[in-house]
mmCIF file of C-alpha atoms and ligand atoms in Angstrom:
data_model
loop_
_atom_site.group_PDB
_atom_site.id
_atom_site.type_symbol
_atom_site.label_atom_id
_atom_site.label_comp_id
_atom_site.label_asym_id
_atom_site.label_seq_id
_atom_site.Cartn_x
_atom_site.Cartn_y
_atom_site.Cartn_z
ATOM 1 C CA MET A 846 130.500 145.783 138.629
ATOM 2 C CA ARG A 847 130.807 144.542 135.261
ATOM 3 C CA THR A 848 134.035 143.024 133.274
ATOM 4 C CA ALA A 849 136.253 144.112 130.574
ATOM 5 C CA THR A 850 138.804 142.764 128.607
ATOM 6 C CA ALA A 851 142.293 144.487 128.988
ATOM 7 C CA TYR A 852 146.162 143.982 128.665
ATOM 8 C CA ALA A 853 148.289 144.411 131.588
ATOM 9 C CA THR A 854 151.682 144.302 132.728
ATOM 10 C CA PRO A 855 152.173 142.452 136.147
ATOM 11 C CA SER A 856 155.573 144.041 137.070
ATOM 12 C CA ALA A 857 157.941 146.686 135.790
ATOM 13 C CA LYS A 858 159.973 144.613 133.376
ATOM 14 C CA ALA A 859 157.250 141.853 132.522
ATOM 15 C CA PRO A 860 155.341 141.297 129.108
ATOM 16 C CA PHE A 861 151.873 142.426 128.450
ATOM 17 C CA GLU A 862 149.113 139.383 129.326
ATOM 18 C CA LYS A 863 145.533 139.707 128.358
ATOM 19 C CA THR A 864 143.338 139.926 131.828
ATOM 20 C CA THR A 865 139.966 140.661 132.854
ATOM 21 C CA ILE A 866 139.208 143.782 134.751
ATOM 22 C CA GLN A 867 136.368 145.518 136.685
ATOM 23 C CA ARG A 868 134.528 148.460 135.737
ATOM 24 C CA ARG A 869 132.259 149.943 138.150
ATOM 25 C CA ASP A 870 128.359 150.060 137.766
ATOM 26 C CA LEU A 871 126.968 153.110 136.147
ATOM 27 C CA GLY A 872 126.469 155.964 138.285
ATOM 28 C CA PRO A 873 123.593 158.432 137.259
ATOM 29 C CA ARG A 874 126.060 160.595 135.339
ATOM 30 C CA ASP A 875 128.306 157.787 134.057
ATOM 31 C CA VAL A 876 128.916 156.755 130.726
ATOM 32 C CA LEU A 877 129.939 153.323 129.336
ATOM 33 C CA ILE A 878 132.177 153.642 126.630
ATOM 34 C CA LYS A 879 133.174 150.679 124.034
ATOM 35 C CA ILE A 880 136.759 151.569 123.594
ATOM 36 C CA HIS A 881 137.653 150.931 119.726
ATOM 37 C CA PHE A 882 140.934 152.271 119.767
ATOM 38 C CA ALA A 883 143.973 153.564 122.800
ATOM 39 C CA GLY A 884 147.016 155.316 121.796
ATOM 40 C CA ILE A 885 150.477 154.265 123.151
ATOM 41 C CA CYS A 886 151.998 157.609 124.941
ATOM 42 C CA HIS A 887 155.481 157.606 126.272
ATOM 43 C CA SER A 888 154.012 158.355 129.551
ATOM 44 C CA ASP A 889 152.438 154.765 129.613
ATOM 45 C CA ILE A 890 156.081 153.652 129.433
ATOM 46 C CA HIS A 891 157.454 155.903 131.937
ATOM 47 C CA THR A 892 154.918 154.597 134.525
ATOM 48 C CA GLY A 893 154.819 151.134 133.614
ATOM 49 C CA ARG A 894 158.428 150.861 133.774
ATOM 50 C CA ASN A 895 158.485 152.738 137.200
ATOM 51 C CA GLU A 896 160.603 155.766 135.787
ATOM 52 C CA TRP A 897 158.232 158.304 137.610
ATOM 53 C CA GLY A 898 158.310 156.152 140.738
ATOM 54 C CA GLU A 899 156.864 152.828 141.742
ATOM 55 C CA ALA A 900 153.524 152.195 139.955
ATOM 56 C CA ASN A 901 150.588 149.969 140.682
ATOM 57 C CA PHE A 902 150.565 146.603 139.193
ATOM 58 C CA PRO A 903 149.058 144.929 137.547
ATOM 59 C CA PHE A 904 149.148 147.833 135.197
ATOM 60 C CA VAL A 905 146.459 148.721 132.575
ATOM 61 C CA PRO A 906 147.974 151.662 130.853
ATOM 62 C CA GLY A 907 146.350 154.083 128.408
ATOM 63 C CA HIS A 908 144.900 157.435 128.293
ATOM 64 C CA GLU A 909 144.359 158.229 124.505
ATOM 65 C CA ILE A 910 140.966 156.870 124.370
ATOM 66 C CA ALA A 911 138.592 156.877 121.286
ATOM 67 C CA GLY A 912 135.231 154.781 121.261
ATOM 68 C CA THR A 913 131.604 155.095 121.156
ATOM 69 C CA VAL A 914 128.887 155.289 123.838
ATOM 70 C CA GLU A 915 127.421 152.000 125.030
ATOM 71 C CA GLU A 916 125.070 152.923 127.731
ATOM 72 C CA VAL A 917 124.324 156.014 129.813
ATOM 73 C CA GLY A 918 123.278 156.756 133.267
ATOM 74 C CA SER A 919 119.833 158.166 134.294
ATOM 75 C CA GLU A 920 120.938 161.828 134.379
ATOM 76 C CA VAL A 921 123.339 161.812 131.404
ATOM 77 C CA ASP A 922 122.543 164.762 129.377
ATOM 78 C CA LYS A 923 125.381 165.517 127.281
ATOM 79 C CA TYR A 924 125.771 161.938 125.295
ATOM 80 C CA SER A 925 123.454 159.378 123.995
ATOM 81 C CA VAL A 926 124.256 155.605 122.729
ATOM 82 C CA ASP A 927 126.721 155.464 119.830
ATOM 83 C CA ASP A 928 128.218 159.021 120.069
ATOM 84 C CA ARG A 929 131.645 158.996 119.049
ATOM 85 C CA VAL A 930 133.610 159.909 122.250
ATOM 86 C CA GLY A 931 137.037 160.237 123.678
ATOM 87 C CA VAL A 932 138.806 160.217 127.359
ATOM 88 C CA GLY A 933 142.224 161.533 128.122
ATOM 89 C CA CYS A 934 144.595 161.512 130.782
ATOM 90 C CA MET A 935 141.911 162.621 133.580
ATOM 91 C CA VAL A 936 138.547 160.907 134.530
ATOM 92 C CA ASP A 937 137.904 163.383 137.572
ATOM 93 C CA SER A 938 138.842 166.293 139.855
ATOM 94 C CA CYS A 939 137.540 168.437 142.778
ATOM 95 C CA ARG A 940 135.455 170.678 140.739
ATOM 96 C CA GLU A 941 135.561 172.999 143.286
ATOM 97 C CA CYS A 942 139.145 174.673 143.441
ATOM 98 C CA THR A 943 140.385 177.704 141.676
ATOM 99 C CA SER A 944 141.874 175.662 138.664
ATOM 100 C CA CYS A 945 138.494 173.283 138.471
ATOM 101 C CA LEU A 946 136.549 176.433 138.153
ATOM 102 C CA ALA A 947 138.962 177.928 135.666
ATOM 103 C CA GLY A 948 138.177 174.896 133.638
ATOM 104 C CA GLN A 949 142.032 173.803 134.194
ATOM 105 C CA GLU A 950 141.088 170.515 135.922
ATOM 106 C CA GLN A 951 144.392 169.272 135.043
ATOM 107 C CA TYR A 952 145.803 171.376 137.451
ATOM 108 C CA CYS A 953 143.238 170.792 140.409
ATOM 109 C CA LEU A 954 144.403 171.759 143.743
ATOM 110 C CA LYS A 955 143.265 168.504 145.057
ATOM 111 C CA GLY A 956 144.779 166.587 142.068
ATOM 112 C CA MET A 957 143.082 165.106 139.386
ATOM 113 C CA THR A 958 141.991 161.702 139.113
ATOM 114 C CA GLY A 959 144.215 159.854 136.512
ATOM 115 C CA THR A 960 142.649 157.832 133.781
ATOM 116 C CA TYR A 961 145.076 155.062 135.066
ATOM 117 C CA GLY A 962 147.223 154.912 138.251
ATOM 118 C CA SER A 963 144.855 156.968 140.663
ATOM 119 C CA ILE A 964 141.955 155.838 142.671
ATOM 120 C CA GLY A 965 138.483 156.157 141.133
ATOM 121 C CA ALA A 966 134.935 157.169 142.564
ATOM 122 C CA ASP A 967 134.228 153.885 143.527
ATOM 123 C CA GLY A 968 137.264 153.837 145.882
ATOM 124 C CA ARG A 969 139.283 151.318 143.417
ATOM 125 C CA PRO A 970 142.453 151.950 141.255
ATOM 126 C CA THR A 971 141.681 153.280 137.820
ATOM 127 C CA ASP A 972 142.745 151.354 134.869
ATOM 128 C CA GLY A 973 143.487 153.070 131.679
ATOM 129 C CA GLY A 974 142.456 152.455 128.118
ATOM 130 C CA TYR A 975 144.116 149.180 126.782
ATOM 131 C CA SER A 976 140.837 147.529 127.449
ATOM 132 C CA SER A 977 137.359 147.050 125.828
ATOM 133 C CA HIS A 978 135.496 149.269 127.940
ATOM 134 C CA ILE A 979 135.367 152.078 130.563
ATOM 135 C CA VAL A 980 132.945 153.855 132.764
ATOM 136 C CA VAL A 981 133.506 157.727 132.817
ATOM 137 C CA ASP A 982 131.532 160.542 134.229
ATOM 138 C CA GLN A 983 130.119 162.728 131.223
ATOM 139 C CA ASP A 984 131.819 165.741 132.503
ATOM 140 C CA PHE A 985 135.387 164.070 131.802
ATOM 141 C CA VAL A 986 133.994 162.653 128.083
ATOM 142 C CA VAL A 987 134.901 164.793 125.009
ATOM 143 C CA GLY A 988 132.975 164.087 121.587
ATOM 144 C CA ILE A 989 134.845 163.364 118.790
ATOM 145 C CA PRO A 990 133.801 165.282 115.540
ATOM 146 C CA GLU A 991 132.686 163.346 112.428
ATOM 147 C CA GLY A 992 135.470 163.407 109.864
ATOM 148 C CA ILE A 993 138.074 162.171 111.997
ATOM 149 C CA ASP A 994 138.555 158.407 112.084
ATOM 150 C CA LEU A 995 138.479 157.180 115.702
ATOM 151 C CA ASP A 996 142.117 155.055 115.106
ATOM 152 C CA LYS A 997 143.765 158.653 114.123
ATOM 153 C CA ALA A 998 141.878 160.530 116.951
ATOM 154 C CA ALA A 999 142.987 158.466 119.754
ATOM 155 C CA PRO A 1000 146.355 160.270 119.889
ATOM 156 C CA LEU A 1001 145.019 163.822 120.170
ATOM 157 C CA LEU A 1002 143.475 162.961 123.733
ATOM 158 C CA CYS A 1003 146.751 163.215 125.146
ATOM 159 C CA ALA A 1004 149.344 164.136 122.601
ATOM 160 C CA GLY A 1005 147.100 166.434 120.988
ATOM 161 C CA ILE A 1006 146.312 168.478 123.713
ATOM 162 C CA THR A 1007 149.523 168.667 125.448
ATOM 163 C CA VAL A 1008 151.075 170.285 122.438
ATOM 164 C CA PHE A 1009 147.563 172.643 121.639
ATOM 165 C CA SER A 1010 147.292 173.926 125.112
ATOM 166 C CA PRO A 1011 150.638 175.573 125.108
ATOM 167 C CA LEU A 1012 150.796 176.693 121.631
ATOM 168 C CA LYS A 1013 147.502 178.621 122.454
ATOM 169 C CA HIS A 1014 148.739 179.695 125.599
ATOM 170 C CA TRP A 1015 151.928 181.337 124.436
ATOM 171 C CA GLY A 1016 150.378 182.473 121.431
ATOM 172 C CA ALA A 1017 151.698 180.689 118.278
ATOM 173 C CA GLY A 1018 150.172 182.186 115.216
ATOM 174 C CA PRO A 1019 150.743 184.088 112.035
ATOM 175 C CA GLY A 1020 154.314 186.171 112.729
ATOM 176 C CA SER A 1021 155.553 183.675 115.507
ATOM 177 C CA LYS A 1022 158.553 181.481 115.219
ATOM 178 C CA VAL A 1023 157.995 177.920 116.995
ATOM 179 C CA ALA A 1024 160.540 175.146 117.301
ATOM 180 C CA VAL A 1025 159.382 171.730 118.021
ATOM 181 C CA VAL A 1026 162.004 169.662 119.633
ATOM 182 C CA GLY A 1027 161.858 165.962 119.137
ATOM 183 C CA MET A 1028 159.310 164.644 116.398
ATOM 184 C CA GLY A 1029 157.673 161.598 118.097
ATOM 185 C CA GLY A 1030 153.975 161.294 119.428
ATOM 186 C CA LEU A 1031 153.678 164.671 120.558
ATOM 187 C CA GLY A 1032 156.235 166.375 118.461
ATOM 188 C CA HIS A 1033 154.388 165.716 114.978
ATOM 189 C CA LEU A 1034 151.196 166.916 116.327
ATOM 190 C CA ALA A 1035 152.799 169.870 117.547
ATOM 191 C CA VAL A 1036 154.335 170.548 114.162
ATOM 192 C CA LYS A 1037 150.966 170.012 112.672
ATOM 193 C CA ILE A 1038 149.139 172.417 114.857
ATOM 194 C CA ALA A 1039 151.628 174.944 114.936
ATOM 195 C CA HIS A 1040 151.406 174.941 111.425
ATOM 196 C CA ALA A 1041 147.652 175.209 111.403
ATOM 197 C CA LEU A 1042 147.856 178.040 113.769
ATOM 198 C CA GLY A 1043 149.632 180.040 111.393
ATOM 199 C CA ALA A 1044 153.335 180.030 112.697
ATOM 200 C CA GLU A 1045 156.567 179.606 111.167
ATOM 201 C CA VAL A 1046 157.834 176.100 112.254
ATOM 202 C CA THR A 1047 161.288 174.547 112.830
ATOM 203 C CA VAL A 1048 161.772 170.971 113.818
ATOM 204 C CA LEU A 1049 164.641 170.140 115.898
ATOM 205 C CA SER A 1050 165.455 166.253 115.628
ATOM 206 C CA GLN A 1051 168.368 164.272 116.674
ATOM 207 C CA SER A 1052 168.942 163.523 113.018
ATOM 208 C CA LEU A 1053 167.564 164.344 109.423
ATOM 209 C CA SER A 1054 166.163 160.911 108.913
ATOM 210 C CA LYS A 1055 162.241 162.282 109.160
ATOM 211 C CA GLN A 1056 163.028 165.679 107.260
ATOM 212 C CA GLU A 1057 160.634 164.650 104.451
ATOM 213 C CA ASP A 1058 157.841 163.568 106.895
ATOM 214 C CA GLY A 1059 158.457 166.921 108.718
ATOM 215 C CA ALA A 1060 157.750 169.222 105.368
ATOM 216 C CA LYS A 1061 154.740 167.096 104.854
ATOM 217 C CA PHE A 1062 153.569 167.788 108.507
ATOM 218 C CA GLY A 1063 154.034 171.425 107.660
ATOM 219 C CA ALA A 1064 157.415 172.298 108.996
ATOM 220 C CA ASP A 1065 158.956 175.315 107.481
ATOM 221 C CA HIS A 1066 162.575 173.953 108.442
ATOM 222 C CA TYR A 1067 164.197 171.091 109.785
ATOM 223 C CA LEU A 1068 167.522 170.680 111.479
ATOM 224 C CA ALA A 1069 169.471 168.163 113.248
ATOM 225 C CA THR A 1070 170.489 168.791 117.195
ATOM 226 C CA SER A 1071 173.389 166.261 116.561
ATOM 227 C CA ASP A 1072 175.001 168.971 114.446
ATOM 228 C CA ASP A 1073 176.648 171.773 116.624
ATOM 229 C CA ALA A 1074 176.390 174.110 113.501
ATOM 230 C CA THR A 1075 172.521 174.165 114.188
ATOM 231 C CA PHE A 1076 172.798 175.806 117.569
ATOM 232 C CA GLU A 1077 174.943 178.670 115.906
ATOM 233 C CA GLU A 1078 172.847 179.134 113.027
ATOM 234 C CA LEU A 1079 169.655 179.530 114.945
ATOM 235 C CA ALA A 1080 170.842 181.202 117.923
ATOM 236 C CA GLY A 1081 168.144 183.854 119.216
ATOM 237 C CA SER A 1082 165.485 182.419 116.553
ATOM 238 C CA PHE A 1083 162.438 181.542 118.194
ATOM 239 C CA ASP A 1084 159.558 183.104 119.915
ATOM 240 C CA LEU A 1085 158.426 179.712 121.353
ATOM 241 C CA ILE A 1086 160.024 176.069 121.941
ATOM 242 C CA ILE A 1087 157.928 173.150 122.848
ATOM 243 C CA ASN A 1088 160.195 170.635 124.043
ATOM 244 C CA THR A 1089 158.510 167.084 123.674
ATOM 245 C CA VAL A 1090 161.628 165.376 124.320
ATOM 246 C CA SER A 1091 161.265 161.999 126.742
ATOM 247 C CA ALA A 1092 164.950 162.259 127.841
ATOM 248 C CA SER A 1093 167.201 164.836 129.586
ATOM 249 C CA LEU A 1094 168.601 167.826 127.422
ATOM 250 C CA PRO A 1095 171.213 170.474 127.599
ATOM 251 C CA MET A 1096 168.608 172.997 128.411
ATOM 252 C CA GLY A 1097 171.412 175.846 128.310
ATOM 253 C CA LYS A 1098 171.700 174.941 124.567
ATOM 254 C CA PHE A 1099 168.259 175.020 123.619
ATOM 255 C CA LEU A 1100 167.562 178.267 125.688
ATOM 256 C CA SER A 1101 170.264 179.934 123.509
ATOM 257 C CA LEU A 1102 167.652 179.483 120.467
ATOM 258 C CA LEU A 1103 165.188 181.758 122.133
ATOM 259 C CA SER A 1104 164.647 185.448 120.895
ATOM 260 C CA LEU A 1105 164.497 188.386 123.339
ATOM 261 C CA ASP A 1106 161.441 187.254 125.718
ATOM 262 C CA GLY A 1107 161.159 183.901 124.461
ATOM 263 C CA THR A 1108 159.847 181.047 126.224
ATOM 264 C CA LEU A 1109 160.550 177.305 126.186
ATOM 265 C CA VAL A 1110 157.987 175.167 127.276
ATOM 266 C CA SER A 1111 158.850 171.683 128.705
ATOM 267 C CA VAL A 1112 156.040 169.202 128.195
ATOM 268 C CA GLY A 1113 158.558 165.867 127.630
ATOM 269 C CA ALA A 1114 158.994 164.443 131.443
ATOM 270 C CA PRO A 1115 162.035 162.631 131.503
ATOM 271 C CA SER A 1116 162.759 161.021 134.841
ATOM 272 C CA GLU A 1117 165.971 162.637 135.381
ATOM 273 C CA PRO A 1118 166.050 166.332 136.580
ATOM 274 C CA LEU A 1119 166.948 168.969 133.816
ATOM 275 C CA GLU A 1120 169.527 171.526 134.674
ATOM 276 C CA VAL A 1121 169.204 175.230 133.715
ATOM 277 C CA PRO A 1122 172.359 177.404 134.007
ATOM 278 C CA ALA A 1123 171.152 180.987 135.341
ATOM 279 C CA PHE A 1124 172.602 183.232 132.707
ATOM 280 C CA ALA A 1125 170.721 181.034 129.957
ATOM 281 C CA LEU A 1126 167.699 182.794 131.282
ATOM 282 C CA ILE A 1127 169.139 186.088 132.322
ATOM 283 C CA GLY A 1128 170.569 187.035 129.157
ATOM 284 C CA GLY A 1129 167.429 187.736 126.977
ATOM 285 C CA ARG A 1130 164.714 187.896 129.507
ATOM 286 C CA LYS A 1131 163.999 184.374 128.713
ATOM 287 C CA SER A 1132 161.202 182.147 130.374
ATOM 288 C CA TRP A 1133 161.206 178.381 131.134
ATOM 289 C CA ALA A 1134 157.845 176.847 131.770
ATOM 290 C CA GLY A 1135 156.206 173.702 131.771
ATOM 291 C CA SER A 1136 152.774 172.645 130.885
ATOM 292 C CA MET A 1137 150.499 169.537 131.398
ATOM 293 C CA ILE A 1138 147.723 168.105 129.242
ATOM 294 C CA GLY A 1139 144.761 170.605 129.090
ATOM 295 C CA GLY A 1140 141.110 171.127 130.565
ATOM 296 C CA ILE A 1141 138.214 169.297 129.367
ATOM 297 C CA ALA A 1142 137.029 172.316 127.454
ATOM 298 C CA GLU A 1143 140.159 173.157 125.688
ATOM 299 C CA THR A 1144 140.147 169.437 124.836
ATOM 300 C CA GLN A 1145 137.127 170.012 123.021
ATOM 301 C CA GLU A 1146 138.308 172.854 121.347
ATOM 302 C CA MET A 1147 141.442 170.953 120.271
ATOM 303 C CA LEU A 1148 139.240 168.453 118.670
ATOM 304 C CA ASP A 1149 137.355 170.768 116.687
ATOM 305 C CA PHE A 1150 140.149 172.545 115.874
ATOM 306 C CA CYS A 1151 141.713 169.579 114.442
ATOM 307 C CA ALA A 1152 138.543 168.453 112.734
ATOM 308 C CA GLU A 1153 138.275 171.932 110.736
ATOM 309 C CA HIS A 1154 141.903 171.612 110.037
ATOM 310 C CA HIS A 1155 141.921 168.046 108.838
ATOM 311 C CA ILE A 1156 144.674 167.258 111.494
ATOM 312 C CA THR A 1157 144.952 163.647 112.697
ATOM 313 C CA ALA A 1158 148.024 161.615 114.038
ATOM 314 C CA GLU A 1159 150.112 159.231 112.173
ATOM 315 C CA ILE A 1160 149.801 155.987 113.440
ATOM 316 C CA GLU A 1161 150.872 152.383 113.206
ATOM 317 C CA LEU A 1162 148.081 150.047 114.472
ATOM 318 C CA ILE A 1163 148.327 147.242 116.492
ATOM 319 C CA SER A 1164 145.684 144.374 115.814
ATOM 320 C CA GLY A 1165 145.385 140.668 115.385
ATOM 321 C CA ASP A 1166 146.391 137.664 118.007
ATOM 322 C CA ASP A 1167 149.273 138.632 119.489
ATOM 323 C CA ILE A 1168 148.588 141.898 120.984
ATOM 324 C CA GLY A 1169 150.656 141.657 123.970
ATOM 325 C CA ASP A 1170 153.790 140.733 122.188
ATOM 326 C CA GLN A 1171 153.065 143.896 119.860
ATOM 327 C CA ILE A 1172 152.476 146.400 122.660
ATOM 328 C CA ASP A 1173 155.828 144.929 124.429
ATOM 329 C CA ALA A 1174 157.490 145.609 120.904
ATOM 330 C CA ALA A 1175 156.034 148.854 120.538
ATOM 331 C CA TRP A 1176 157.080 150.366 123.710
ATOM 332 C CA ASP A 1177 160.566 149.225 122.777
ATOM 333 C CA ARG A 1178 160.261 151.119 119.647
ATOM 334 C CA VAL A 1179 159.105 154.234 121.419
ATOM 335 C CA VAL A 1180 161.773 154.160 123.644
ATOM 336 C CA ASP A 1181 164.223 153.725 120.551
ATOM 337 C CA SER A 1182 162.786 156.945 118.897
ATOM 338 C CA ASP A 1183 161.791 154.375 116.310
ATOM 339 C CA VAL A 1184 157.842 155.571 116.032
ATOM 340 C CA ARG A 1185 155.943 156.579 113.066
ATOM 341 C CA TYR A 1186 154.568 158.397 114.836
ATOM 342 C CA ARG A 1187 151.988 156.850 117.210
ATOM 343 C CA PHE A 1188 151.276 153.344 118.073
ATOM 344 C CA VAL A 1189 147.507 152.721 118.550
ATOM 345 C CA ILE A 1190 145.808 149.382 119.675
ATOM 346 C CA ASP A 1191 142.997 148.084 118.112
ATOM 347 C CA THR A 1192 140.702 147.891 121.483
ATOM 348 C CA GLY A 1193 137.688 146.903 119.681
ATOM 349 C CA SER A 1194 138.758 143.515 118.878
ATOM 350 C CA PHE A 1195 139.435 142.584 122.379
ATOM 351 C CA ALA A 1196 136.131 141.546 123.676
HETATM 352 P P1 NAP B 2280 157.954 160.103 121.996
HETATM 353 O O1 NAP B 2280 156.962 159.667 120.980
HETATM 354 O O2 NAP B 2280 159.023 158.695 122.370
HETATM 355 O O3 NAP B 2280 158.676 161.154 121.229
HETATM 356 C C1 NAP B 2280 159.720 161.676 121.979
HETATM 357 C C2 NAP B 2280 160.809 161.824 120.825
HETATM 358 O O4 NAP B 2280 161.867 162.536 121.657
HETATM 359 C C3 NAP B 2280 161.269 160.978 120.081
HETATM 360 O O5 NAP B 2280 160.687 160.676 119.006
HETATM 361 C C4 NAP B 2280 162.659 161.711 119.672
HETATM 362 O O6 NAP B 2280 162.305 162.522 118.382
HETATM 363 C C5 NAP B 2280 162.953 162.417 120.859
HETATM 364 N N1 NAP B 2280 163.976 161.925 121.704
HETATM 365 C C6 NAP B 2280 163.856 160.712 122.211
HETATM 366 N N2 NAP B 2280 165.001 160.266 123.445
HETATM 367 C C7 NAP B 2280 165.758 161.458 123.000
HETATM 368 C C8 NAP B 2280 166.993 161.572 123.362
HETATM 369 N N3 NAP B 2280 167.820 160.844 124.185
HETATM 370 N N4 NAP B 2280 167.746 162.954 122.813
HETATM 371 C C9 NAP B 2280 167.065 163.705 122.187
HETATM 372 N N5 NAP B 2280 165.816 163.564 121.532
HETATM 373 C C10 NAP B 2280 165.364 162.428 122.128
HETATM 374 O O7 NAP B 2280 157.129 160.177 123.265
HETATM 375 P P2 NAP B 2280 155.852 161.012 123.445
HETATM 376 O O8 NAP B 2280 154.592 160.073 123.753
HETATM 377 O O9 NAP B 2280 155.733 162.175 122.510
HETATM 378 O O10 NAP B 2280 156.018 161.652 124.987
HETATM 379 C C11 NAP B 2280 157.118 162.748 124.889
HETATM 380 C C12 NAP B 2280 157.272 163.169 126.224
HETATM 381 O O11 NAP B 2280 156.360 164.002 126.792
HETATM 382 C C13 NAP B 2280 157.270 162.032 127.404
HETATM 383 O O12 NAP B 2280 158.343 162.426 128.431
HETATM 384 C C14 NAP B 2280 156.111 161.841 128.044
HETATM 385 O O13 NAP B 2280 155.685 161.412 129.258
HETATM 386 C C15 NAP B 2280 155.744 163.405 128.037
HETATM 387 N N6 NAP B 2280 154.405 163.748 128.035
HETATM 388 C C16 NAP B 2280 154.033 164.847 128.834
HETATM 389 C C17 NAP B 2280 152.700 165.166 128.817
HETATM 390 C C18 NAP B 2280 152.339 166.751 129.521
HETATM 391 O O14 NAP B 2280 151.189 166.710 130.025
HETATM 392 N N7 NAP B 2280 153.282 167.409 129.780
HETATM 393 C C19 NAP B 2280 151.651 164.706 127.977
HETATM 394 C C20 NAP B 2280 152.150 163.355 127.409
HETATM 395 C C21 NAP B 2280 153.286 163.012 127.373
HETATM 396 P P3 NAP B 2280 163.469 162.785 117.306
HETATM 397 O O15 NAP B 2280 163.635 161.392 117.018
HETATM 398 O O16 NAP B 2280 162.766 163.515 116.348
HETATM 399 O O17 NAP B 2280 164.927 163.304 117.991
HETATM 400 ZN ZN1 ZN B 2281 150.120 160.815 127.421
#
């Protein structure tokens, strides 16, 4: 065992505290990563505040990890010391089921091993990226291309892949009309990636307060969902809607914005159930789908795509002496939709 410095919350409503955690000794195929930066995903908050059920405490969140390789196991052949690498939401899977064999490890039929909140290869609960170091099997490590700063790359490991995967799967590209609902961490990257794929992009946000930013990220149109006229104006418009909202929405209203055969993909994961009136789907042969992160190979493809198109996250960096207080404040601001557009923790300063 080796130790790492981390920030953990001891219970669902408690502030973050600096702590020491254990990381397993390197197995032959393991990589020891010095974590330089870790993004704050809304999923960290849903988990840490018990919104998705009882979490394991003390809880070390973080599944948007960017760092460098510090040490490698004897059989590691994909990475070398000092390589720039990333880890997202999963650190292992069964590797044998149809999903894993199809490169869709996130849908492992036996359940993928989460970067936090799972049981790891050593039989102990996994701790996430709000920490100085992590040990991960090389097959669940991706390379971060030169040309992308590590701090702005970290959010790509969850937010980026979570929107890239459905945009690609449902064919966003030239000639397609894509709406992004909610312009937070996932949403702002969805705008950038959909634009880079060549789609016509519309942001549907609660208000027009971030309209200028939306245009900078590549949105062609930006409308407020607080205005009922938006739903009249855009009825039947979109081939694809990516719903990134962390709270429950009136799904029927949003489905009315799809064109014939259009698909609304929910990636936002509110704790409350989402309700869909049957006629919202029947009229117009519409589909309502879900999507969860992406496979490892697809995550690498996304990083390479982002490097090629100069796409990174817009970040607010958390650094300095009062990291715990800053994480607490950042979580509150994310919940208040007051994030521009991803908080990233300077974990490189921990140890
Ligand atoms: P985020 O930064 O908080 O963004 C969510 C955005 O949704 C907000 O910025 C806000 O955008 C909008 N919103 C929030 N509350 C709303 C409300 N009550 N009504 C209408 N709009 C509201 O969160 P995130 O990190 O992007 O994550 C978004 C969701 O995706 C979370 O539920 C998270 O758990 C989930 N997630 C899922 C996956 C997956 O694999 N499927 C992966 C990562 C995250 P505006 O201010 O523009 O309206
Ligand atoms: Zn996430």
